[in-house]
Coordinates of C-alpha atoms in Angstrom, one line a residue:
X14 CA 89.4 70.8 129.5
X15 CA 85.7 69.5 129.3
X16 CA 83.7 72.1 130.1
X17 CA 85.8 74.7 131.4
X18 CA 87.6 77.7 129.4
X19 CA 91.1 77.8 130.6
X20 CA 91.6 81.3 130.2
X21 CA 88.0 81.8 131.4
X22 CA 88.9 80.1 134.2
X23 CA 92.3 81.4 135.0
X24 CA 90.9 84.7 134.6
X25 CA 88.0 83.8 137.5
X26 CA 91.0 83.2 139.5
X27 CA 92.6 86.2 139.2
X28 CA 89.8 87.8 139.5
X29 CA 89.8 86.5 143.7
X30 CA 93.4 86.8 143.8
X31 CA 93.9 83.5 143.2
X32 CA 97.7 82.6 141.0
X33 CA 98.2 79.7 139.0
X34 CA 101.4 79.8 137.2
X35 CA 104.2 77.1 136.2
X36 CA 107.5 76.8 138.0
X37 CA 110.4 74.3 137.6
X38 CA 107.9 72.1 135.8
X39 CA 105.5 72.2 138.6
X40 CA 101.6 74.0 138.9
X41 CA 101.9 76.4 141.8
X42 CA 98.9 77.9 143.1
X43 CA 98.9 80.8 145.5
X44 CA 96.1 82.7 147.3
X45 CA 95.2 84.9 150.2
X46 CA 94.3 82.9 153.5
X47 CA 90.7 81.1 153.1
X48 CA 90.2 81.9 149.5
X49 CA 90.9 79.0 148.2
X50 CA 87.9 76.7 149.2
X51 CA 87.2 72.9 148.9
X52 CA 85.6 73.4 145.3
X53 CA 88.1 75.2 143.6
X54 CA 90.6 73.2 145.0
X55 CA 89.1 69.8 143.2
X56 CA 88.5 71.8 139.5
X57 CA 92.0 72.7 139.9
X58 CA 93.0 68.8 140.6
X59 CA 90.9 67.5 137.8
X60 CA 92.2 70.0 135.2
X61 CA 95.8 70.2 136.3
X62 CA 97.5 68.5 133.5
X63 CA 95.1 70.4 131.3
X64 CA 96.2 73.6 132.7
X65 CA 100.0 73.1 133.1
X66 CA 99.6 72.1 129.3
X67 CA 97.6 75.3 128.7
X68 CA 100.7 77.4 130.9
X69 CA 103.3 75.6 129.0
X70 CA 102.1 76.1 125.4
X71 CA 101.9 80.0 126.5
X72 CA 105.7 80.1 127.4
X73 CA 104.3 81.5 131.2
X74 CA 106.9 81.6 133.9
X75 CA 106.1 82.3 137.5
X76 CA 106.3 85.6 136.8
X77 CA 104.0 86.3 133.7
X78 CA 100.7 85.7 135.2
X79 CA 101.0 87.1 138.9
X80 CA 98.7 89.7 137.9
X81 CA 96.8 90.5 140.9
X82 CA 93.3 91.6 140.5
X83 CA 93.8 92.2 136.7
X84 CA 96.2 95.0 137.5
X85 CA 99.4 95.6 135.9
X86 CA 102.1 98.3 135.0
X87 CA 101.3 100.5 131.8
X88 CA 104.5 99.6 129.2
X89 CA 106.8 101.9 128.5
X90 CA 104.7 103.1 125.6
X91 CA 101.5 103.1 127.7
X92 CA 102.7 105.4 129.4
X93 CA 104.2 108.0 127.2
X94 CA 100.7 108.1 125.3
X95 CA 98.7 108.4 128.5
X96 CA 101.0 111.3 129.9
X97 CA 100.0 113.4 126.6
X98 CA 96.4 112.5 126.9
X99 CA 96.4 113.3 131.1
X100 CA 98.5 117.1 130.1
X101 CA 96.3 117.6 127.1
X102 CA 92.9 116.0 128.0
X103 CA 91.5 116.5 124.6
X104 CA 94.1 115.2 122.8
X105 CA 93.1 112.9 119.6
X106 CA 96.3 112.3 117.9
X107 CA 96.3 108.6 119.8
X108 CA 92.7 108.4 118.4
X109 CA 92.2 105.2 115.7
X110 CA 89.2 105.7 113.6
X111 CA 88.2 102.6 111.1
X112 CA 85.3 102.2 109.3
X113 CA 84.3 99.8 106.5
X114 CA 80.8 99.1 104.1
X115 CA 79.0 95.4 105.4
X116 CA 78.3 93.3 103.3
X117 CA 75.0 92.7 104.2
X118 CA 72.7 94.3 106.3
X119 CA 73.3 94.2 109.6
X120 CA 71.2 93.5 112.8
X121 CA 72.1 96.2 115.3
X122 CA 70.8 93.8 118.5
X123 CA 73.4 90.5 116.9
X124 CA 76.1 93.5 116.3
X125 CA 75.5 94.4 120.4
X126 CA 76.2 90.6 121.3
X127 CA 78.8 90.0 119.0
X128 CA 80.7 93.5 120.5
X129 CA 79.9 92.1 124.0
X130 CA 81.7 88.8 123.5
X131 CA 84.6 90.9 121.5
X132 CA 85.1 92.8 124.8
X133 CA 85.0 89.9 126.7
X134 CA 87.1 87.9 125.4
X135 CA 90.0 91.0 125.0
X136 CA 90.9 92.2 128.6
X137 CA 92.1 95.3 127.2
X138 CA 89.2 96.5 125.3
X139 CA 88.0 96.8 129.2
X140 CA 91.1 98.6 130.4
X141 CA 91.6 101.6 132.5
X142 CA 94.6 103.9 132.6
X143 CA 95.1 105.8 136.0
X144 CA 98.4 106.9 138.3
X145 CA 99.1 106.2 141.8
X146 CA 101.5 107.0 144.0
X147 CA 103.7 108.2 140.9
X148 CA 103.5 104.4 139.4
X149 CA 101.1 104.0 136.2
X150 CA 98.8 101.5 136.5
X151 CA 96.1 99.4 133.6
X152 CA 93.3 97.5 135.0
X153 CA 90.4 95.5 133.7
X154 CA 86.9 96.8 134.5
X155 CA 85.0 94.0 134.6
X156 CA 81.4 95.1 133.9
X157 CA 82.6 97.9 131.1
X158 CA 80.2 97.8 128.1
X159 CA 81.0 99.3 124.4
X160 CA 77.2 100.7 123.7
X161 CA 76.7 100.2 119.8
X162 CA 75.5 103.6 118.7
X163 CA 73.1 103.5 115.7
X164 CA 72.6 106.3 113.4
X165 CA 69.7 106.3 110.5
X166 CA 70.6 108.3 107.3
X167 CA 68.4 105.9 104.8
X168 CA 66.1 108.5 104.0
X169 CA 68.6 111.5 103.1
X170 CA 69.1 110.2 99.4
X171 CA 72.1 111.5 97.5
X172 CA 72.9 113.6 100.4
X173 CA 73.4 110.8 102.9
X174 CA 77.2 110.2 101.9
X175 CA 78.1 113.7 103.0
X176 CA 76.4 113.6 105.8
X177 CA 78.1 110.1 107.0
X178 CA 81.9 112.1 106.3
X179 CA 80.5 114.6 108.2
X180 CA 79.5 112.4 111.1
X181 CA 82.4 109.9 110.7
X182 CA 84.7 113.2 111.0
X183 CA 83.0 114.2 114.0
X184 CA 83.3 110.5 115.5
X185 CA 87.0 110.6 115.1
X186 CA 87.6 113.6 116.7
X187 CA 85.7 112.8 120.2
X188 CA 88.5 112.1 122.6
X189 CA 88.8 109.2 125.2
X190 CA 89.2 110.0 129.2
X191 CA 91.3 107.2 129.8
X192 CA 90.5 106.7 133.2
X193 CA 87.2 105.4 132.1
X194 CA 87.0 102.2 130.2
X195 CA 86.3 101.1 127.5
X196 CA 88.8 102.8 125.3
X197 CA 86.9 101.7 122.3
X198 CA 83.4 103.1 120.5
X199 CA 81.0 101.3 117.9
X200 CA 78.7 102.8 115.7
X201 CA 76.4 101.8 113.1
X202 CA 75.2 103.9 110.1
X203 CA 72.6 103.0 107.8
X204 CA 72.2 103.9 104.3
X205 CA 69.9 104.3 101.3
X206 CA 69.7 101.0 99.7
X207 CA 70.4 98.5 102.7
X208 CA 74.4 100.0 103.3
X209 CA 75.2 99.3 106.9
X210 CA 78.7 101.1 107.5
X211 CA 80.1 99.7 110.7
X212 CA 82.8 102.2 112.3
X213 CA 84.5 102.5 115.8
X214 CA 87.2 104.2 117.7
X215 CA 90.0 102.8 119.3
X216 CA 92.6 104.5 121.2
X217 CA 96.3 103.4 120.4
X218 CA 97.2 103.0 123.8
X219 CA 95.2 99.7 123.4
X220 CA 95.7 98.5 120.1
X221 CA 98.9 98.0 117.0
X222 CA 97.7 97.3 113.3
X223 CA 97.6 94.0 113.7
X224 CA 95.0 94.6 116.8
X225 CA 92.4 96.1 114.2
X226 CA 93.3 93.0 112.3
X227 CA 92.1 90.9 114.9
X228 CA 89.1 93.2 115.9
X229 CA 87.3 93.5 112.6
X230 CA 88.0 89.2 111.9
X231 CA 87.0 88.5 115.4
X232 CA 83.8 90.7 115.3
X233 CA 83.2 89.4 112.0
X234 CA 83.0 85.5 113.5
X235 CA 81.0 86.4 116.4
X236 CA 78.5 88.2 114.5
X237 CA 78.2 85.3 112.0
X238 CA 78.2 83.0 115.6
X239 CA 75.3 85.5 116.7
X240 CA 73.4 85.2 113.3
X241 CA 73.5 81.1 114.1
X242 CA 75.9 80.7 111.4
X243 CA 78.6 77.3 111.8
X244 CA 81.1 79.0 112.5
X245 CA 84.3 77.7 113.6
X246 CA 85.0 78.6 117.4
X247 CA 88.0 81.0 118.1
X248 CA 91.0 79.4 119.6
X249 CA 91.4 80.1 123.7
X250 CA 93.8 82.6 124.0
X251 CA 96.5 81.5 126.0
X252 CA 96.8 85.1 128.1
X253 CA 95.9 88.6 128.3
X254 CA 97.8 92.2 127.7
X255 CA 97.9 92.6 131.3
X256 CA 99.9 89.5 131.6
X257 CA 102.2 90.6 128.7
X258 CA 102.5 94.1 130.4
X259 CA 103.4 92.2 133.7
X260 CA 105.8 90.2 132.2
X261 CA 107.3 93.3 130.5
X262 CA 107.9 95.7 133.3
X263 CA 110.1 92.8 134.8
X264 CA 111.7 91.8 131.6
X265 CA 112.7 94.9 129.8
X266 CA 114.5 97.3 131.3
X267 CA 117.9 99.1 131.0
X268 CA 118.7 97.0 134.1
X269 CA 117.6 93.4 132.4
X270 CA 118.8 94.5 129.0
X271 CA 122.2 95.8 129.9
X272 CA 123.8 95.1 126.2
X273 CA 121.1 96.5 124.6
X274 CA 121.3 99.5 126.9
X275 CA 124.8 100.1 125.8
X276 CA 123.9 100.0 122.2
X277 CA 121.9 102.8 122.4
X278 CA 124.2 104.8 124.2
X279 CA 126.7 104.0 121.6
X280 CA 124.5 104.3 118.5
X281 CA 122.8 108.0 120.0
X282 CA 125.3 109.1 121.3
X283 CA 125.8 113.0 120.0
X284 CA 123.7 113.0 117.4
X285 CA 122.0 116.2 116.5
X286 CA 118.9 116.8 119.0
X287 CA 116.7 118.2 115.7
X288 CA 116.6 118.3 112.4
X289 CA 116.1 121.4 110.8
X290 CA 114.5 121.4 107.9
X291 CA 114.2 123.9 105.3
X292 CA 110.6 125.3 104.6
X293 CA 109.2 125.2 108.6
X294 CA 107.8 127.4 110.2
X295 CA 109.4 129.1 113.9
X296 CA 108.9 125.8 116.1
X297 CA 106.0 127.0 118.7
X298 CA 106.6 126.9 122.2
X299 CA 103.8 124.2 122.5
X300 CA 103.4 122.5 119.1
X301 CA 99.6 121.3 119.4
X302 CA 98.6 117.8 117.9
X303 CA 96.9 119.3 114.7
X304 CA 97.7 117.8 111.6
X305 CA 97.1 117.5 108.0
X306 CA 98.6 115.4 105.0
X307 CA 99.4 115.4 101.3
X308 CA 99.5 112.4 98.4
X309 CA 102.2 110.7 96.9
X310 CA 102.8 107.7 95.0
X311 CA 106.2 105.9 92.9
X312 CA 105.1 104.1 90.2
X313 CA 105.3 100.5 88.8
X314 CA 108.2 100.7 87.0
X315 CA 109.9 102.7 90.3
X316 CA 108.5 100.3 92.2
X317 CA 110.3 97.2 90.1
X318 CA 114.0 99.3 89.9
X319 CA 113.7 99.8 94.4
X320 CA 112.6 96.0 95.0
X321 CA 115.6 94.8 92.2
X322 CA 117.8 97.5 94.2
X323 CA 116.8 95.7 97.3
X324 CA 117.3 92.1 96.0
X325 CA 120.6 92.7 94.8
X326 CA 121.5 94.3 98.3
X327 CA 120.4 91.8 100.8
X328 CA 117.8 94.4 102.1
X329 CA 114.2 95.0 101.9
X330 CA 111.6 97.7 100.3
X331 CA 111.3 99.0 103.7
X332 CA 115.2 99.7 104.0
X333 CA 115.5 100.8 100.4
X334 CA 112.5 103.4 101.0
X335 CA 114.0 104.5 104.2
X336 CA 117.4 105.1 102.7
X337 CA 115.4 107.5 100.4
X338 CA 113.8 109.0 102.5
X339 CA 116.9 109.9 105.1
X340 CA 119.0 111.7 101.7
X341 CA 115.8 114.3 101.0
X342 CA 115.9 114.7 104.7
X343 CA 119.9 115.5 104.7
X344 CA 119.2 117.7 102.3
X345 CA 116.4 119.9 103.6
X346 CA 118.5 119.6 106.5
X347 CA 121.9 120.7 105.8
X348 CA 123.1 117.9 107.8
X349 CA 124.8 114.6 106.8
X350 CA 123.7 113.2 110.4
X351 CA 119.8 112.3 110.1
X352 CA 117.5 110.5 112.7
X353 CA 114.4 108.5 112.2
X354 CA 112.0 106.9 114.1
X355 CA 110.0 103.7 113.2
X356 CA 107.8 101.3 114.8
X357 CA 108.7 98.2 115.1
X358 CA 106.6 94.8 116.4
X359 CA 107.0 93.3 120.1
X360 CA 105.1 90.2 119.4
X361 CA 107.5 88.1 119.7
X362 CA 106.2 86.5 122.8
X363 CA 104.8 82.9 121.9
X364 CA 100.8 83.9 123.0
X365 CA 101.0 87.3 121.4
X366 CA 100.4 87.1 118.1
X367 CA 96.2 86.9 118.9
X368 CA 96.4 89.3 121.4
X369 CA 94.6 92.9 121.1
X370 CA 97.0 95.5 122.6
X371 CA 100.2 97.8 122.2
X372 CA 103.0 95.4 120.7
X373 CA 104.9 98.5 119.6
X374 CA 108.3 100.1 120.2
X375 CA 109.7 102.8 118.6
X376 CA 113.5 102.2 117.2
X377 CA 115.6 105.3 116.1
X378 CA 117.6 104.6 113.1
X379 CA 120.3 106.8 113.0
X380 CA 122.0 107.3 109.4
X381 CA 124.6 109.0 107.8
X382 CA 124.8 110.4 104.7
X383 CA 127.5 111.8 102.8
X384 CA 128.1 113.3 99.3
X385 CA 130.7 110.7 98.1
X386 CA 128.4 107.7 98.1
X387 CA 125.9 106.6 96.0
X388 CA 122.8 105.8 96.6
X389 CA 123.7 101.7 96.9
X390 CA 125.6 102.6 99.5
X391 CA 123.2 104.3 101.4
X392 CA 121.0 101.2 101.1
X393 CA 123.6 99.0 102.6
X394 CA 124.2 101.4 105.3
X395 CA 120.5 101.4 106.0
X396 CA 120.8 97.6 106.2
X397 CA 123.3 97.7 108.7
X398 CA 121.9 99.8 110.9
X399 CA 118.5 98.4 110.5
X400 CA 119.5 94.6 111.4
X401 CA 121.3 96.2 114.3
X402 CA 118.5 97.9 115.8
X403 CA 116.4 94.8 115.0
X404 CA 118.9 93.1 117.2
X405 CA 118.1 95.7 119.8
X406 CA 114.4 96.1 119.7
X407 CA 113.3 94.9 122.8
X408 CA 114.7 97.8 125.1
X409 CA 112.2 100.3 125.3
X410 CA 112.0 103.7 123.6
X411 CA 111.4 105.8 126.9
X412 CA 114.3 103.6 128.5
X413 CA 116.9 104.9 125.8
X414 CA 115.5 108.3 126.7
X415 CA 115.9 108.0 130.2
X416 CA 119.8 106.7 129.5
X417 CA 120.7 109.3 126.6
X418 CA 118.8 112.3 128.9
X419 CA 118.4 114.9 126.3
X420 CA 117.9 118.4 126.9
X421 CA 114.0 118.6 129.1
X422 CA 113.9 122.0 128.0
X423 CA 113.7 121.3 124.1
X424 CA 110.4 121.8 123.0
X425 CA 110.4 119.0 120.3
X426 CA 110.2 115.2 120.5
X427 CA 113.3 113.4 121.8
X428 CA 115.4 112.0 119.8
X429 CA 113.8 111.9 116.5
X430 CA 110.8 114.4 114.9
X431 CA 110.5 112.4 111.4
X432 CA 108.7 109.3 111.7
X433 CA 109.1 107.0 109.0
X434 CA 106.3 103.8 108.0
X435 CA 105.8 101.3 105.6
X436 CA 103.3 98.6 105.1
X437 CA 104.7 96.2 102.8
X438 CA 102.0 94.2 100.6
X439 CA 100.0 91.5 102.3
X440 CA 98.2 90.0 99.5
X441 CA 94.7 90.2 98.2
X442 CA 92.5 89.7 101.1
X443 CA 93.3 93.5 102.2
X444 CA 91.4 94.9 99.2
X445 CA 88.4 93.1 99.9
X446 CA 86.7 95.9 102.3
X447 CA 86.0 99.4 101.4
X448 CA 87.6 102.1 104.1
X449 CA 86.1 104.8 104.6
X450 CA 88.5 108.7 104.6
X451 CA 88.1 109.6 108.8
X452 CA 91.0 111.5 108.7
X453 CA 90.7 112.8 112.3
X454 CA 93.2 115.8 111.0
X455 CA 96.2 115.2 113.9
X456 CA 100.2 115.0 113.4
X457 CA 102.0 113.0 116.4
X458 CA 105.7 114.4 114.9
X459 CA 106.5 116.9 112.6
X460 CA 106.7 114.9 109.7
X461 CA 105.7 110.9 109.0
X462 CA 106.0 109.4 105.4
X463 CA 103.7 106.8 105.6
X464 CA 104.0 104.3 102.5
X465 CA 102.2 100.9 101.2
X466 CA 102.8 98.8 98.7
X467 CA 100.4 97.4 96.1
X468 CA 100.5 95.8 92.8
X469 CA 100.8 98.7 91.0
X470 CA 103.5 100.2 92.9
X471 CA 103.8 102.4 95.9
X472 CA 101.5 105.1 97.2
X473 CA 101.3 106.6 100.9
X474 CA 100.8 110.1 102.4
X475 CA 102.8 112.6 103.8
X476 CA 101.6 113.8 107.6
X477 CA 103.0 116.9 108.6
X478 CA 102.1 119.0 111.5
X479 CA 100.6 122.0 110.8
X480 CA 101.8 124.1 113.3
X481 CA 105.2 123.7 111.8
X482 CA 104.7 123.3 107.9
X483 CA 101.9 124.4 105.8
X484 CA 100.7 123.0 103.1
X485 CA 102.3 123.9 100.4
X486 CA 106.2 123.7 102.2
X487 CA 104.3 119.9 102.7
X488 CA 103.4 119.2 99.5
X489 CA 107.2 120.3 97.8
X490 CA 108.5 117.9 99.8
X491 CA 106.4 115.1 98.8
X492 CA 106.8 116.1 95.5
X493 CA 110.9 116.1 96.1
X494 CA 110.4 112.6 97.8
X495 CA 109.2 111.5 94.6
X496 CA 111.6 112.9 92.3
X497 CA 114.6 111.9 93.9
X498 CA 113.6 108.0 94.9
X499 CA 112.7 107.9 91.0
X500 CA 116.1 109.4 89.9
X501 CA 118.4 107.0 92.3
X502 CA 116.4 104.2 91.8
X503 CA 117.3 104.6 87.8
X504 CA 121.0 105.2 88.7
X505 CA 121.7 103.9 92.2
X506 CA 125.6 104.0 91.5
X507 CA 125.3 107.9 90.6
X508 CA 127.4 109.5 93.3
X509 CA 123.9 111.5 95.2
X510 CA 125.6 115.3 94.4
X511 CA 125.3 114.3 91.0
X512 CA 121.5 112.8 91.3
X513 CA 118.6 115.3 89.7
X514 CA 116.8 117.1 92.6
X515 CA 119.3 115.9 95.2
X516 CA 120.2 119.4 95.8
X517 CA 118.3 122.2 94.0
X518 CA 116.7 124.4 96.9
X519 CA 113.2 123.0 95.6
X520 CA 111.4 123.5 98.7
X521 CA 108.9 126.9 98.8
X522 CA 109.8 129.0 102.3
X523 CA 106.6 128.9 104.4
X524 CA 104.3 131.9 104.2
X525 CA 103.8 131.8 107.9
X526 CA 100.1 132.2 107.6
X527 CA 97.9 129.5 108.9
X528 CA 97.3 126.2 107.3
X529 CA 93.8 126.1 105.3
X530 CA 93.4 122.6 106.5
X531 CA 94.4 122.2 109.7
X532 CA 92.3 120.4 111.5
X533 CA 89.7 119.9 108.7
X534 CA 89.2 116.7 106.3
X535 CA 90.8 116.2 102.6
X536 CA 90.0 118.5 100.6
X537 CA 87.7 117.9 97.9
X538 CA 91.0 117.1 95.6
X539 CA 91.7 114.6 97.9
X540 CA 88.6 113.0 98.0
X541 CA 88.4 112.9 94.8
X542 CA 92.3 111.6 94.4
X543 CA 90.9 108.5 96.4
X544 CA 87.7 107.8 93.9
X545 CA 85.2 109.7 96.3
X546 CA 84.3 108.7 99.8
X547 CA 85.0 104.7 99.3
X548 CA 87.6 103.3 98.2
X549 CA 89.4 99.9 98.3
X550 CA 91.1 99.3 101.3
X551 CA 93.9 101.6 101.6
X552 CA 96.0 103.3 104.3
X553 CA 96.5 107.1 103.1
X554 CA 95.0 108.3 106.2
X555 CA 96.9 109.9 109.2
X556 CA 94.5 108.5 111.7
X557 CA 96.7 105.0 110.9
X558 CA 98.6 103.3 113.7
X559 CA 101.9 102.9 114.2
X560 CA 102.7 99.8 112.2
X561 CA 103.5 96.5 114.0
X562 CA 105.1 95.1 111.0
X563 CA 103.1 92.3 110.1
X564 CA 103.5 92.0 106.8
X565 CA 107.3 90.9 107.3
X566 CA 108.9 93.0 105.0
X567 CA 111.2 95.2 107.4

């Protein structure tokens, strides 16, 4: 289309209530009495086959783009995180902090413009969260602006790193008011030396781990575009979340899904409400979002006995890690009935996969573990239930809620309180940016083991909420995590009562006092666990998303 942006121009549309969408093969344009005047009617003749290619390649039906003033249903998961953050309005456990060392200095104005075109080309970096009428609602504000903060530490000399956690920390911690848009901040911090460290905030409700993906290459172009450098141009995207989340409300449901909908009935169906674990604290009546986290790693040799475990199986490192993971559990728990929750990608949608937004539902694996097996068997059990949730992914986590109706008056999570994660390794160009530790000190569920793989082996971090384990109840178990993955991985056909540490009581009772860091940053042993304040890329933080599975390896 010479001249014309079709999404640009789709959007303009929409924009004056104005539909273009494909059905039965056919361009169908709808609009409100005398909107649609003599001018817009010729672009839209010149550029139809243009823009029924454009609809095509996207997969839209009639009903994916009537989106009527850029409004559209939250998602299911929308909507669960902007209940918590409308009941608890400085809530920051949906808060995403990132920030990573330029590689050149940086020119705040050219960052501005480059942010400017960011949020222009992402509808949902411009969205707004609201309720009406007891319906959730997202909608575009067209004129919303992220303001580039810039703050000056060159002069403070050795001390300026300290400072800049100090600063970052407080940066993570300021909460959003979703009603407002944007739901995203940028800041600029400047060095000794000529660093430039570039951070910013999103809030989950807008944004998966492959959004930040896309958000720090996109930003990356446009800034080089900015600077005058030939850069390529990006690619049109085809659609915008608001389209997606349009095309979702209709799509999945308990109603459109009806097989799926039985499935988890089946599969939930009386399993324990919570797990119980050894070591915690009296659940509060109100567990606040305050959080901390501990260190853990498996190492190369581990590492090489799980993945040959996994071959050998048919499953993956994520599946072998899981089944792991749901034995310590089943022990701390006294139960041979565990439930886990996991994240697991929507972006299957052709048009999705350079989209910035919430691509995320949460999947329960529900596992069974019993004394008589051996830890191969546990994997393969994992497997099966695994493919079989994959198989029922795309029924939404608050729909199964709504079906299984567990008990409102619990005070935990529903379904699951153990979150389980894994980031499978993605190759080399993830190490070539240093993160910066803006650990905004939150826990969403009692527990999540977050784990990543590397070249050297396996490493991750254990969040716990603080209001239900302290820190040393948090650590034992990391620690336990450890010992027992390393023993089954170096006899997986050991029947588990006979594995070392499978059952020795090895976790401390909690001393019911307060958690020194709850709330607070690493502490210095830590910091100094992760080589100081930089670091290669890693993700040991609990400030991480929920992971949207990109790397494959589920």
């Amino acid at each position: 289309m010479q001249g014309i942006d079709p999404q640009r121009f789709l959007e303009k549309l929409r924009q004056r209530a104005i539909h273009v969408t494909m059905h039965d093969g056919k361009l169908k344009v709808t609009a409100p009495a005398g909107v649609l005047d003599a001018a817009t009617r010729s672009l839209l003749a010149e550029h139809k086959q243009t823009l029924m290619a454009h609809l095509s390649a996207a997969g839209t039906s009639a009903r994916t783009l009537a989106v009527a003033a850029l409004r559209a249903p939250q998602t299911p998961a929308q909507q669960g995180m902007w209940l918590i953050d409308h009941l608890n309005p400085d809530n920051i456990s949906y808060n995403i902090p990132q920030a990573w060392e330029a590689q050149a200095t940086l020119e705040p104005a050219t960052l501005q413009r480059a942010i400017d075109r960011l949020l222009d080309r992402h509808g949902a970096l411009r969205s707004r969260f609201f309720e009406e009428e007891n319906e959730f609602f997202q909608s575009v504000d067209e004129h919303a602006r992220a303001l580039l903060a810039v703050t000056d530490l060159s002069s403070m000399g050795d001390a300026a790193d300290e400072e800049l956690q100090r600063r970052l920390t407080q940066e993570a911690r300021r909460p959003f008011t979703l009603d407002q848009a944007p739901p995203v901040r940028f800041h600029l911090f400047r060095l000794p030396q000529g660093r430039d460290i570039v951070f910013y905030n999103i809030h989950h409700i807008v944004a998966d781990a492959r959004s930040l993906q896309i958000l720090r290459a996109e930003l990356t172009t446009l800034y080089k575009q900015a600077c005058g450098f030939e850069e390529p141009e990006l690619s049109p995207l085809p659609f915008q979340y608001m389209d997606f989340a349009a095309w979702a409300a209709e799509n999945w449901t308990a109603e459109a899904l009806p097989a799926q909908a039985d499935y988890w009935k089946a599969q939930l169906a009386g399993a324990p409400p919570s797990l119980n674990l050894r070591g915690s604290r009296e659940y509060p009546e109100r567990r606040s979002a305050l959080g901390s986290y501990v260190l853990l790693s498996l190492d190369g040799e581990c590492t090489r006995q799980l993945t040959a475990i996994a071959r050998e199986e048919g499953a993956t490192l994520f599946m072998v890690s899981l089944a792991a993971f749901a034995v310590l559990l089943a022990k701390l728990g006294g139960s041979d009935d565990v439930s886990i929750g996991t994240p697991f990608t929507q972006r299957t949608r052709p048009g999705t996969e350079g989209l910035i937004g919430l691509f995320i539902n949460m999947l329960v694996f529900r596992l069974r573990i019993g004394d008589d097996v051996n830890f191969r068997e546990m994997v393969r059990r994992t497997r099966e239930t695994a493919l079989d949730a994959y198989e029922n992914s795309e029924l939404p986590f608050q729909e199964v809620v709504r079906l299984l109706k567990p008990d409102p008056r619990s005070r935990r999570t529903p379904l699951f309180q153990v979150m389980f994660q894994f980031d499978a390794a993605a190759g080399a160009a993830r190490e070539t940016l240093l993160q910066l530790s803006t650990n905004p000190g939150t826990a969403r569920y009692d527990l999540t083991l977050q784990l990543n793989e590397h070249e050297n082996g396996i490493s991750g971090h254990l969040e716990y909420a603080t209001d239900v384990f302290d820190r040393a109840t948090a650590q034992s178990i990391a620690d336990r995590y450890v010992a027992i993955t390393r023993a089954m991985a170096s006899a997986p056909d050991a029947r588990l009562t006979t594995i070392a540490g499978a059952s020795e009581p090895a976790v401390v009772e909690s001393s019911r006092r307060p958690d020194p860091t709850s709330g607070q940053t690493p502490s210095e042993n830590d910091v100094s666990r992760t080589s100081g304040i930089f670091g290669r890329l890693r993700r040991l933080t609990a400030y991480k998303p929920a992971e949207d599975g990109s790397s494959g390896n589920r």
